[in-house]
């Protein structure tokens, strides 16, 4: 291997990596290797300089110098310490300081160590006297990068940057309903708060952030998206964004309906519409009831109602009343196609809600409009919960029926981790108590009753065996007497 490409940091000797070797014992590294072995010579030199750097740092530490030497490569020595943030940079949790390793071009030899020590003392003095400044010499390539970013930052309008950002987005996403929904809900929803006809600046970022309230989910996700957008644009000045950062707010408390409330809601949502209602009256009460029943019985996401394979559902061979989704009907579902059919956890609800009598709501327009009308209907009928709450109730019902978590995750169309994180937090104290009663108390009671019944059966069997034994004894005695008399 040529000496120019050889990196001694990757070397090993007798199973010991060179960086695990004590640098002060550099003379003992491969001692029997001949002087003509260039690689061994480079390795020992690397250890020697490493030891010299350690000694220099010990001396700096005794003098309370906070800037230290660092062997950044086998050929170069850098300076490491905590400095004021570079232009466009920000420290952890918004701190004005950050740890950096500065490359000043010092060669990894004895002269380079001495020069690096002098520079470390100089920088430490500038920090103590608060006269430290980032010069092009200290910034190095970073200075060129900042100049390039500044030039780029002020030449394109924000609307043009968003168009570039969208083109980059579609390189890794399918342009189907799921992809479009993701772009609109998680990206454009936040980016449109930026002024579109100006160039990117701290003022533009602040204008967008001022449109949200502190400690809200809208502020939290706007900050998250602006960080990603600025990173795409090559802008490192995130001080404005961090100034508006807010912790992730806690989720709103949901009202998860009980099974009795769900059944009552079925009849409530079927109340006839007013005669004075507009064209929305096309969707009849029976259609609302069928949609409601499907959401409640199978834990579907509202938009998945329109992806149900209806022919397979009403097929006479579908004896277990499984529901299968066909994502092509809606241009994709949130998590793609289910790996299994979705069963009703309460099979009698299929008949109670007359689900095999298909009455799919007739709604014109986009899928988002059809789904929105479900939410509006729930609100207008004052049910006290939303369509998605029926899905949470389905998940909790699975826990109460002791369905394995992995199986419930498959039914709901997401991972076990998502299932545990998202759905178990809605299980309030009353729900947990009900599960305890059903799973523990009820099961123990059933076990005791079953045990008593089994004891009674065994006692009856024991009496029958005793009677049979007595009969056999009598037969045996009669047989023995017959033999004696003969």
GROMACS .gro file of C-alpha atoms in nm:
model
  486
    1UNK     CA    1   0.000   0.000   0.000
    2UNK     CA    2   0.152   0.341  -0.097
    3UNK     CA    3   0.252   0.559   0.195
    4UNK     CA    4   0.041   0.848   0.059
    5UNK     CA    5  -0.284   0.653   0.096
    6UNK     CA    6  -0.195   0.456   0.409
    7UNK     CA    7  -0.393   0.551   0.722
    8UNK     CA    8  -0.221   0.426   1.040
    9UNK     CA    9  -0.542   0.474   1.240
   10UNK     CA   10  -0.678   0.156   1.084
   11UNK     CA   11  -0.378  -0.054   1.189
   12UNK     CA   12  -0.381  -0.347   1.428
   13UNK     CA   13  -0.108  -0.549   1.596
   14UNK     CA   14  -0.166  -0.875   1.777
   15UNK     CA   15  -0.538  -0.806   1.777
   16UNK     CA   16  -0.503  -0.459   1.934
   17UNK     CA   17  -0.625  -0.155   1.730
   18UNK     CA   18  -0.368   0.122   1.725
   19UNK     CA   19  -0.608   0.374   1.884
   20UNK     CA   20  -0.643   0.140   2.183
   21UNK     CA   21  -0.264   0.133   2.229
   22UNK     CA   22  -0.117   0.356   2.499
   23UNK     CA   23   0.050   0.636   2.305
   24UNK     CA   24   0.329   0.678   2.563
   25UNK     CA   25   0.451   0.329   2.469
   26UNK     CA   26   0.488   0.418   2.103
   27UNK     CA   27   0.839   0.267   2.089
   28UNK     CA   28   0.694  -0.072   2.184
   29UNK     CA   29   0.460  -0.082   1.885
   30UNK     CA   30   0.592  -0.352   1.649
   31UNK     CA   31   0.945  -0.328   1.801
   32UNK     CA   32   1.093  -0.615   1.599
   33UNK     CA   33   0.974  -0.480   1.263
   34UNK     CA   34   1.273  -0.373   1.048
   35UNK     CA   35   1.343  -0.005   0.989
   36UNK     CA   36   1.271  -0.059   0.620
   37UNK     CA   37   0.902  -0.128   0.699
   38UNK     CA   38   0.753   0.210   0.609
   39UNK     CA   39   0.408   0.129   0.744
   40UNK     CA   40   0.540   0.035   1.089
   41UNK     CA   41   0.746   0.354   1.088
   42UNK     CA   42   0.436   0.565   1.005
   43UNK     CA   43   0.236   0.390   1.276
   44UNK     CA   44   0.500   0.459   1.541
   45UNK     CA   45   0.525   0.822   1.427
   46UNK     CA   46   0.147   0.854   1.455
   47UNK     CA   47   0.161   0.721   1.812
   48UNK     CA   48   0.453   0.951   1.897
   49UNK     CA   49   0.271   1.264   1.778
   50UNK     CA   50  -0.044   1.145   1.954
   51UNK     CA   51   0.157   1.121   2.276
   52UNK     CA   52   0.303   1.468   2.215
   53UNK     CA   53  -0.050   1.608   2.174
   54UNK     CA   54  -0.155   1.442   2.501
   55UNK     CA   55   0.140   1.598   2.682
   56UNK     CA   56   0.061   1.939   2.533
   57UNK     CA   57  -0.302   1.914   2.646
   58UNK     CA   58  -0.190   1.817   2.996
   59UNK     CA   59   0.025   2.130   3.013
   60UNK     CA   60  -0.261   2.346   2.879
   61UNK     CA   61  -0.496   2.195   3.133
   62UNK     CA   62  -0.256   2.284   3.417
   63UNK     CA   63  -0.260   2.644   3.293
   64UNK     CA   64  -0.644   2.631   3.273
   65UNK     CA   65  -0.643   2.687   2.900
   66UNK     CA   66  -0.980   2.563   2.770
   67UNK     CA   67  -0.878   2.528   2.405
   68UNK     CA   68  -0.711   2.194   2.344
   69UNK     CA   69  -0.522   2.021   2.062
   70UNK     CA   70  -0.682   1.741   1.864
   71UNK     CA   71  -0.517   1.504   1.618
   72UNK     CA   72  -0.779   1.535   1.345
   73UNK     CA   73  -0.588   1.309   1.102
   74UNK     CA   74  -0.248   1.138   1.089
   75UNK     CA   75  -0.116   1.451   0.918
   76UNK     CA   76  -0.302   1.744   1.077
   77UNK     CA   77  -0.364   1.894   1.421
   78UNK     CA   78  -0.676   2.096   1.497
   79UNK     CA   79  -0.795   2.301   1.795
   80UNK     CA   80  -1.102   2.202   1.994
   81UNK     CA   81  -1.301   2.414   2.235
   82UNK     CA   82  -1.628   2.591   2.305
   83UNK     CA   83  -1.662   2.911   2.102
   84UNK     CA   84  -1.938   3.160   2.017
   85UNK     CA   85  -2.159   3.014   1.746
   86UNK     CA   86  -2.049   3.059   1.387
   87UNK     CA   87  -2.259   3.294   1.171
   88UNK     CA   88  -2.585   3.117   1.093
   89UNK     CA   89  -2.532   2.850   1.358
   90UNK     CA   90  -2.697   2.797   1.695
   91UNK     CA   91  -2.600   2.597   2.000
   92UNK     CA   92  -2.792   2.324   2.177
   93UNK     CA   93  -3.123   2.448   2.322
   94UNK     CA   94  -3.057   2.790   2.169
   95UNK     CA   95  -2.724   2.843   2.346
   96UNK     CA   96  -2.500   3.119   2.199
   97UNK     CA   97  -2.196   2.889   2.233
   98UNK     CA   98  -2.109   2.559   2.072
   99UNK     CA   99  -1.815   2.317   2.065
  100UNK     CA  100  -1.609   2.330   1.744
  101UNK     CA  101  -1.294   2.169   1.610
  102UNK     CA  102  -1.105   2.436   1.416
  103UNK     CA  103  -0.859   2.334   1.146
  104UNK     CA  104  -0.576   2.587   1.128
  105UNK     CA  105  -0.353   2.383   0.896
  106UNK     CA  106  -0.100   2.269   1.158
  107UNK     CA  107   0.108   1.971   1.041
  108UNK     CA  108   0.124   1.666   1.268
  109UNK     CA  109   0.491   1.699   1.367
  110UNK     CA  110   0.691   1.853   1.651
  111UNK     CA  111   0.682   2.202   1.499
  112UNK     CA  112   0.308   2.172   1.434
  113UNK     CA  113   0.246   2.079   1.799
  114UNK     CA  114   0.436   2.387   1.920
  115UNK     CA  115   0.251   2.619   1.680
  116UNK     CA  116  -0.084   2.469   1.776
  117UNK     CA  117  -0.010   2.525   2.147
  118UNK     CA  118   0.064   2.893   2.080
  119UNK     CA  119  -0.258   2.932   1.879
  120UNK     CA  120  -0.459   2.757   2.153
  121UNK     CA  121  -0.329   3.004   2.413
  122UNK     CA  122  -0.405   3.295   2.179
  123UNK     CA  123  -0.765   3.183   2.120
  124UNK     CA  124  -0.817   3.116   2.490
  125UNK     CA  125  -0.702   3.469   2.571
  126UNK     CA  126  -0.944   3.615   2.315
  127UNK     CA  127  -1.228   3.416   2.475
  128UNK     CA  128  -1.137   3.536   2.824
  129UNK     CA  129  -1.124   3.901   2.712
  130UNK     CA  130  -1.440   3.851   2.500
  131UNK     CA  131  -1.259   3.966   2.187
  132UNK     CA  132  -1.299   3.642   1.993
  133UNK     CA  133  -1.420   3.678   1.634
  134UNK     CA  134  -1.472   3.431   1.353
  135UNK     CA  135  -1.219   3.524   1.086
  136UNK     CA  136  -1.196   3.370   0.738
  137UNK     CA  137  -0.883   3.191   0.863
  138UNK     CA  138  -1.079   3.021   1.143
  139UNK     CA  139  -1.388   2.955   0.930
  140UNK     CA  140  -1.193   2.802   0.643
  141UNK     CA  141  -1.433   2.634   0.396
  142UNK     CA  142  -1.726   2.745   0.611
  143UNK     CA  143  -1.657   3.106   0.507
  144UNK     CA  144  -1.699   3.012   0.140
  145UNK     CA  145  -2.016   2.819   0.222
  146UNK     CA  146  -2.172   3.118   0.402
  147UNK     CA  147  -2.095   3.343   0.105
  148UNK     CA  148  -2.257   3.092  -0.132
  149UNK     CA  149  -2.564   3.061   0.090
  150UNK     CA  150  -2.603   3.438   0.116
  151UNK     CA  151  -2.586   3.473  -0.263
  152UNK     CA  152  -2.839   3.193  -0.314
  153UNK     CA  153  -3.062   3.312  -0.033
  154UNK     CA  154  -3.124   3.650  -0.184
  155UNK     CA  155  -3.170   3.555  -0.548
  156UNK     CA  156  -3.483   3.333  -0.535
  157UNK     CA  157  -3.832   3.416  -0.415
  158UNK     CA  158  -3.982   3.196  -0.144
  159UNK     CA  159  -4.247   3.072  -0.388
  160UNK     CA  160  -3.969   2.955  -0.622
  161UNK     CA  161  -3.788   2.784  -0.336
  162UNK     CA  162  -4.109   2.602  -0.242
  163UNK     CA  163  -4.144   2.482  -0.602
  164UNK     CA  164  -3.789   2.345  -0.587
  165UNK     CA  165  -3.870   2.186  -0.252
  166UNK     CA  166  -4.180   2.019  -0.396
  167UNK     CA  167  -3.985   1.878  -0.691
  168UNK     CA  168  -3.739   1.730  -0.441
  169UNK     CA  169  -4.031   1.586  -0.241
  170UNK     CA  170  -4.173   1.397  -0.539
  171UNK     CA  171  -3.841   1.225  -0.599
  172UNK     CA  172  -3.908   1.008  -0.294
  173UNK     CA  173  -4.291   0.995  -0.289
  174UNK     CA  174  -4.555   0.843  -0.516
  175UNK     CA  175  -4.789   1.097  -0.675
  176UNK     CA  176  -5.102   0.920  -0.552
  177UNK     CA  177  -5.366   1.024  -0.302
  178UNK     CA  178  -5.141   0.939  -0.009
  179UNK     CA  179  -4.851   1.141  -0.146
  180UNK     CA  180  -5.067   1.440  -0.231
  181UNK     CA  181  -5.226   1.429   0.114
  182UNK     CA  182  -4.882   1.419   0.278
  183UNK     CA  183  -4.755   1.715   0.078
  184UNK     CA  184  -5.064   1.925   0.140
  185UNK     CA  185  -5.107   1.838   0.511
  186UNK     CA  186  -4.750   1.810   0.636
  187UNK     CA  187  -4.562   2.046   0.405
  188UNK     CA  188  -4.764   2.305   0.210
  189UNK     CA  189  -5.003   2.360   0.500
  190UNK     CA  190  -4.712   2.519   0.690
  191UNK     CA  191  -4.506   2.665   0.406
  192UNK     CA  192  -4.797   2.874   0.278
  193UNK     CA  193  -4.768   3.081   0.598
  194UNK     CA  194  -4.445   3.226   0.453
  195UNK     CA  195  -4.475   3.540   0.236
  196UNK     CA  196  -4.449   3.405  -0.116
  197UNK     CA  197  -4.333   3.704  -0.319
  198UNK     CA  198  -4.018   3.794  -0.121
  199UNK     CA  199  -3.675   3.640  -0.080
  200UNK     CA  200  -3.591   3.423   0.220
  201UNK     CA  201  -3.492   3.620   0.529
  202UNK     CA  202  -3.522   3.615   0.906
  203UNK     CA  203  -3.808   3.864   0.872
  204UNK     CA  204  -3.998   3.625   0.641
  205UNK     CA  205  -3.954   3.339   0.889
  206UNK     CA  206  -4.070   3.559   1.176
  207UNK     CA  207  -4.377   3.669   0.981
  208UNK     CA  208  -4.483   3.305   0.935
  209UNK     CA  209  -4.413   3.211   1.297
  210UNK     CA  210  -4.616   3.508   1.425
  211UNK     CA  211  -4.924   3.352   1.261
  212UNK     CA  212  -4.925   3.072   1.520
  213UNK     CA  213  -4.975   3.078   1.897
  214UNK     CA  214  -4.713   2.956   2.146
  215UNK     CA  215  -4.750   2.606   2.296
  216UNK     CA  216  -4.978   2.489   2.017
  217UNK     CA  217  -4.942   2.199   1.776
  218UNK     CA  218  -4.954   2.442   1.482
  219UNK     CA  219  -4.649   2.630   1.619
  220UNK     CA  220  -4.466   2.304   1.694
  221UNK     CA  221  -4.512   2.158   1.343
  222UNK     CA  222  -4.446   2.492   1.171
  223UNK     CA  223  -4.108   2.514   1.347
  224UNK     CA  224  -4.035   2.154   1.248
  225UNK     CA  225  -4.120   2.218   0.882
  226UNK     CA  226  -3.932   2.548   0.859
  227UNK     CA  227  -3.619   2.375   0.988
  228UNK     CA  228  -3.646   2.118   0.710
  229UNK     CA  229  -3.717   2.387   0.450
  230UNK     CA  230  -3.419   2.600   0.556
  231UNK     CA  231  -3.197   2.292   0.554
  232UNK     CA  232  -3.309   2.223   0.196
  233UNK     CA  233  -3.233   2.583   0.098
  234UNK     CA  234  -2.887   2.559   0.255
  235UNK     CA  235  -2.965   2.825   0.515
  236UNK     CA  236  -2.800   2.771   0.852
  237UNK     CA  237  -2.938   3.080   1.026
  238UNK     CA  238  -3.196   2.915   1.251
  239UNK     CA  239  -3.181   3.159   1.542
  240UNK     CA  240  -3.519   3.308   1.448
  241UNK     CA  241  -3.682   2.964   1.431
  242UNK     CA  242  -3.535   2.851   1.764
  243UNK     CA  243  -3.655   3.172   1.927
  244UNK     CA  244  -4.013   3.067   1.850
  245UNK     CA  245  -3.967   2.697   1.931
  246UNK     CA  246  -4.235   2.547   2.153
  247UNK     CA  247  -4.261   2.206   2.321
  248UNK     CA  248  -4.477   1.941   2.164
  249UNK     CA  249  -4.822   2.000   2.315
  250UNK     CA  250  -5.007   1.721   2.487
  251UNK     CA  251  -5.289   1.564   2.283
  252UNK     CA  252  -5.645   1.676   2.348
  253UNK     CA  253  -5.850   1.452   2.575
  254UNK     CA  254  -6.078   1.235   2.362
  255UNK     CA  255  -6.422   1.107   2.454
  256UNK     CA  256  -6.410   0.739   2.363
  257UNK     CA  257  -6.769   0.609   2.344
  258UNK     CA  258  -6.870   0.289   2.520
  259UNK     CA  259  -7.047   0.009   2.332
  260UNK     CA  260  -7.383   0.123   2.470
  261UNK     CA  261  -7.318   0.481   2.355
  262UNK     CA  262  -7.217   0.355   2.011
  263UNK     CA  263  -7.542   0.163   1.972
  264UNK     CA  264  -7.739   0.469   2.084
  265UNK     CA  265  -7.543   0.682   1.838
  266UNK     CA  266  -7.648   0.451   1.555
  267UNK     CA  267  -8.012   0.545   1.607
  268UNK     CA  268  -7.931   0.912   1.673
  269UNK     CA  269  -7.742   0.958   1.347
  270UNK     CA  270  -8.037   0.809   1.160
  271UNK     CA  271  -8.273   1.087   1.261
  272UNK     CA  272  -8.434   1.233   0.945
  273UNK     CA  273  -8.292   1.549   0.803
  274UNK     CA  274  -8.492   1.867   0.804
  275UNK     CA  275  -8.722   1.918   0.509
  276UNK     CA  276  -8.556   2.254   0.458
  277UNK     CA  277  -8.209   2.108   0.418
  278UNK     CA  278  -8.025   2.182   0.094
  279UNK     CA  279  -7.898   1.930  -0.162
  280UNK     CA  280  -7.705   1.747   0.112
  281UNK     CA  281  -8.038   1.575   0.174
  282UNK     CA  282  -7.934   1.337  -0.108
  283UNK     CA  283  -7.759   1.131   0.159
  284UNK     CA  284  -8.046   0.962   0.339
  285UNK     CA  285  -8.057   0.872   0.710
  286UNK     CA  286  -8.019   0.501   0.629
  287UNK     CA  287  -7.697   0.577   0.443
  288UNK     CA  288  -7.557   0.765   0.743
  289UNK     CA  289  -7.649   0.471   0.966
  290UNK     CA  290  -7.472   0.221   0.739
  291UNK     CA  291  -7.157   0.437   0.726
  292UNK     CA  292  -7.171   0.480   1.104
  293UNK     CA  293  -7.214   0.105   1.159
  294UNK     CA  294  -6.918   0.017   0.935
  295UNK     CA  295  -6.689   0.262   1.116
  296UNK     CA  296  -6.802   0.134   1.457
  297UNK     CA  297  -6.790  -0.237   1.376
  298UNK     CA  298  -6.460  -0.250   1.187
  299UNK     CA  299  -6.259   0.043   1.326
  300UNK     CA  300  -6.203   0.192   0.981
  301UNK     CA  301  -6.047   0.530   0.919
  302UNK     CA  302  -6.324   0.753   0.781
  303UNK     CA  303  -6.177   0.766   0.429
  304UNK     CA  304  -6.133   0.386   0.426
  305UNK     CA  305  -6.511   0.351   0.424
  306UNK     CA  306  -6.498   0.429   0.052
  307UNK     CA  307  -6.222   0.168  -0.006
  308UNK     CA  308  -6.425  -0.132   0.120
  309UNK     CA  309  -6.451  -0.418  -0.128
  310UNK     CA  310  -6.830  -0.440  -0.114
  311UNK     CA  311  -6.865  -0.743  -0.341
  312UNK     CA  312  -6.631  -0.949  -0.125
  313UNK     CA  313  -6.808  -0.825   0.188
  314UNK     CA  314  -7.156  -0.946   0.087
  315UNK     CA  315  -7.027  -1.270  -0.068
  316UNK     CA  316  -7.207  -1.568   0.090
  317UNK     CA  317  -6.871  -1.740   0.141
  318UNK     CA  318  -6.766  -1.456   0.373
  319UNK     CA  319  -6.907  -1.637   0.676
  320UNK     CA  320  -6.689  -1.446   0.923
  321UNK     CA  321  -6.805  -1.108   0.783
  322UNK     CA  322  -6.449  -0.993   0.710
  323UNK     CA  323  -6.389  -0.655   0.547
  324UNK     CA  324  -6.114  -0.615   0.287
  325UNK     CA  325  -5.993  -0.282   0.155
  326UNK     CA  326  -5.916  -0.203  -0.206
  327UNK     CA  327  -5.684   0.104  -0.200
  328UNK     CA  328  -5.729   0.156  -0.575
  329UNK     CA  329  -6.084   0.279  -0.505
  330UNK     CA  330  -5.949   0.580  -0.317
  331UNK     CA  331  -5.605   0.620  -0.473
  332UNK     CA  332  -5.442   0.458  -0.170
  333UNK     CA  333  -5.517   0.435   0.200
  334UNK     CA  334  -5.310   0.587   0.479
  335UNK     CA  335  -5.095   0.280   0.539
  336UNK     CA  336  -5.158   0.088   0.220
  337UNK     CA  337  -5.338  -0.243   0.193
  338UNK     CA  338  -5.414  -0.448   0.507
  339UNK     CA  339  -5.222  -0.774   0.541
  340UNK     CA  340  -5.544  -0.947   0.652
  341UNK     CA  341  -5.920  -0.912   0.648
  342UNK     CA  342  -6.071  -0.700   0.924
  343UNK     CA  343  -6.313  -0.892   1.148
  344UNK     CA  344  -6.601  -0.751   1.353
  345UNK     CA  345  -6.509  -0.780   1.722
  346UNK     CA  346  -6.883  -0.781   1.793
  347UNK     CA  347  -7.018  -1.007   1.513
  348UNK     CA  348  -7.379  -0.943   1.618
  349UNK     CA  349  -7.335  -0.576   1.520
  350UNK     CA  350  -7.328  -0.684   1.154
  351UNK     CA  351  -7.692  -0.785   1.187
  352UNK     CA  352  -7.784  -0.514   1.437
  353UNK     CA  353  -7.660  -0.238   1.206
  354UNK     CA  354  -7.781  -0.420   0.890
  355UNK     CA  355  -7.437  -0.388   0.732
  356UNK     CA  356  -7.492  -0.652   0.463
  357UNK     CA  357  -7.761  -0.425   0.321
  358UNK     CA  358  -7.518  -0.191   0.144
  359UNK     CA  359  -7.618   0.175   0.165
  360UNK     CA  360  -7.296   0.363   0.085
  361UNK     CA  361  -7.344   0.739   0.127
  362UNK     CA  362  -7.374   0.917  -0.206
  363UNK     CA  363  -7.148   1.218  -0.198
  364UNK     CA  364  -7.004   1.396  -0.496
  365UNK     CA  365  -6.663   1.556  -0.500
  366UNK     CA  366  -6.319   1.457  -0.379
  367UNK     CA  367  -6.255   1.193  -0.118
  368UNK     CA  368  -6.163   1.465   0.132
  369UNK     CA  369  -6.507   1.622   0.081
  370UNK     CA  370  -6.683   1.289   0.135
  371UNK     CA  371  -6.489   1.232   0.455
  372UNK     CA  372  -6.554   1.588   0.575
  373UNK     CA  373  -6.931   1.534   0.544
  374UNK     CA  374  -6.905   1.244   0.788
  375UNK     CA  375  -6.750   1.475   1.046
  376UNK     CA  376  -7.015   1.740   0.978
  377UNK     CA  377  -7.295   1.486   1.024
  378UNK     CA  378  -7.151   1.368   1.357
  379UNK     CA  379  -7.128   1.728   1.475
  380UNK     CA  380  -7.477   1.826   1.357
  381UNK     CA  381  -7.632   1.529   1.535
  382UNK     CA  382  -7.443   1.620   1.853
  383UNK     CA  383  -7.320   1.266   1.914
  384UNK     CA  384  -7.052   1.379   2.157
  385UNK     CA  385  -6.770   1.208   1.967
  386UNK     CA  386  -6.613   1.208   1.622
  387UNK     CA  387  -6.585   0.940   1.350
  388UNK     CA  388  -6.223   0.865   1.439
  389UNK     CA  389  -6.326   0.799   1.801
  390UNK     CA  390  -6.511   0.490   1.679
  391UNK     CA  391  -6.174   0.360   1.560
  392UNK     CA  392  -6.023   0.419   1.904
  393UNK     CA  393  -6.318   0.236   2.059
  394UNK     CA  394  -6.253  -0.059   1.826
  395UNK     CA  395  -5.889  -0.069   1.940
  396UNK     CA  396  -5.984  -0.061   2.308
  397UNK     CA  397  -6.250  -0.326   2.245
  398UNK     CA  398  -5.975  -0.552   2.118
  399UNK     CA  399  -5.789  -0.510   2.448
  400UNK     CA  400  -6.102  -0.590   2.645
  401UNK     CA  401  -6.153  -0.907   2.442
  402UNK     CA  402  -5.785  -1.000   2.498
  403UNK     CA  403  -5.695  -0.994   2.127
  404UNK     CA  404  -5.310  -1.000   2.098
  405UNK     CA  405  -5.155  -0.658   2.035
  406UNK     CA  406  -4.984  -0.774   1.712
  407UNK     CA  407  -5.317  -0.900   1.578
  408UNK     CA  408  -5.496  -0.577   1.667
  409UNK     CA  409  -5.219  -0.377   1.499
  410UNK     CA  410  -5.274  -0.582   1.181
  411UNK     CA  411  -5.650  -0.524   1.196
  412UNK     CA  412  -5.599  -0.149   1.236
  413UNK     CA  413  -5.330  -0.128   0.968
  414UNK     CA  414  -5.026  -0.001   1.154
  415UNK     CA  415  -4.723  -0.118   1.352
  416UNK     CA  416  -4.726  -0.256   1.706
  417UNK     CA  417  -4.530   0.050   1.821
  418UNK     CA  418  -4.786   0.289   1.672
  419UNK     CA  419  -5.070   0.085   1.818
  420UNK     CA  420  -4.923   0.098   2.168
  421UNK     CA  421  -4.830   0.468   2.148
  422UNK     CA  422  -5.148   0.600   1.990
  423UNK     CA  423  -5.432   0.389   2.126
  424UNK     CA  424  -5.339   0.286   2.477
  425UNK     CA  425  -5.322   0.651   2.588
  426UNK     CA  426  -5.699   0.683   2.534
  427UNK     CA  427  -5.768   0.407   2.785
  428UNK     CA  428  -5.884   0.608   3.085
  429UNK     CA  429  -5.923   0.488   3.442
  430UNK     CA  430  -6.278   0.361   3.387
  431UNK     CA  431  -6.172   0.165   3.078
  432UNK     CA  432  -5.879   0.008   3.257
  433UNK     CA  433  -6.106  -0.088   3.548
  434UNK     CA  434  -6.353  -0.251   3.310
  435UNK     CA  435  -6.070  -0.448   3.146
  436UNK     CA  436  -5.952  -0.557   3.491
  437UNK     CA  437  -6.300  -0.677   3.580
  438UNK     CA  438  -6.341  -0.868   3.256
  439UNK     CA  439  -5.991  -1.013   3.228
  440UNK     CA  440  -5.911  -1.085   3.594
  441UNK     CA  441  -6.224  -1.094   3.809
  442UNK     CA  442  -6.452  -1.251   3.551
  443UNK     CA  443  -6.190  -1.503   3.442
  444UNK     CA  444  -6.124  -1.606   3.802
  445UNK     CA  445  -6.495  -1.638   3.870
  446UNK     CA  446  -6.537  -1.850   3.561
  447UNK     CA  447  -6.244  -2.065   3.666
  448UNK     CA  448  -6.395  -2.127   4.012
  449UNK     CA  449  -6.731  -2.221   3.866
  450UNK     CA  450  -6.565  -2.448   3.613
  451UNK     CA  451  -6.359  -2.606   3.890
  452UNK     CA  452  -6.670  -2.674   4.103
  453UNK     CA  453  -6.846  -2.829   3.805
  454UNK     CA  454  -6.542  -3.044   3.730
  455UNK     CA  455  -6.525  -3.161   4.094
  456UNK     CA  456  -6.890  -3.263   4.077
  457UNK     CA  457  -6.823  -3.457   3.757
  458UNK     CA  458  -6.527  -3.635   3.917
  459UNK     CA  459  -6.731  -3.723   4.226
  460UNK     CA  460  -7.002  -3.874   4.005
  461UNK     CA  461  -6.743  -4.070   3.808
  462UNK     CA  462  -6.592  -4.194   4.136
  463UNK     CA  463  -6.931  -4.323   4.260
  464UNK     CA  464  -6.992  -4.495   3.927
  465UNK     CA  465  -6.651  -4.665   3.945
  466UNK     CA  466  -6.716  -4.782   4.301
  467UNK     CA  467  -7.050  -4.935   4.196
  468UNK     CA  468  -6.888  -5.102   3.896
  469UNK     CA  469  -6.610  -5.234   4.119
  470UNK     CA  470  -6.863  -5.384   4.364
  471UNK     CA  471  -7.047  -5.553   4.077
  472UNK     CA  472  -6.726  -5.705   3.943
  473UNK     CA  473  -6.639  -5.837   4.289
  474UNK     CA  474  -6.976  -6.011   4.314
  475UNK     CA  475  -6.933  -6.167   3.972
  476UNK     CA  476  -6.585  -6.286   4.067
  477UNK     CA  477  -6.714  -6.450   4.388
  478UNK     CA  478  -6.995  -6.625   4.199
  479UNK     CA  479  -6.745  -6.751   3.941
  480UNK     CA  480  -6.510  -6.886   4.214
  481UNK     CA  481  -6.799  -7.065   4.392
  482UNK     CA  482  -6.908  -7.225   4.067
  483UNK     CA  483  -6.560  -7.364   4.010
  484UNK     CA  484  -6.548  -7.511   4.365
  485UNK     CA  485  -6.887  -7.680   4.333
  486UNK     CA  486  -6.788  -7.831   3.998
   0.00000   0.00000   0.00000
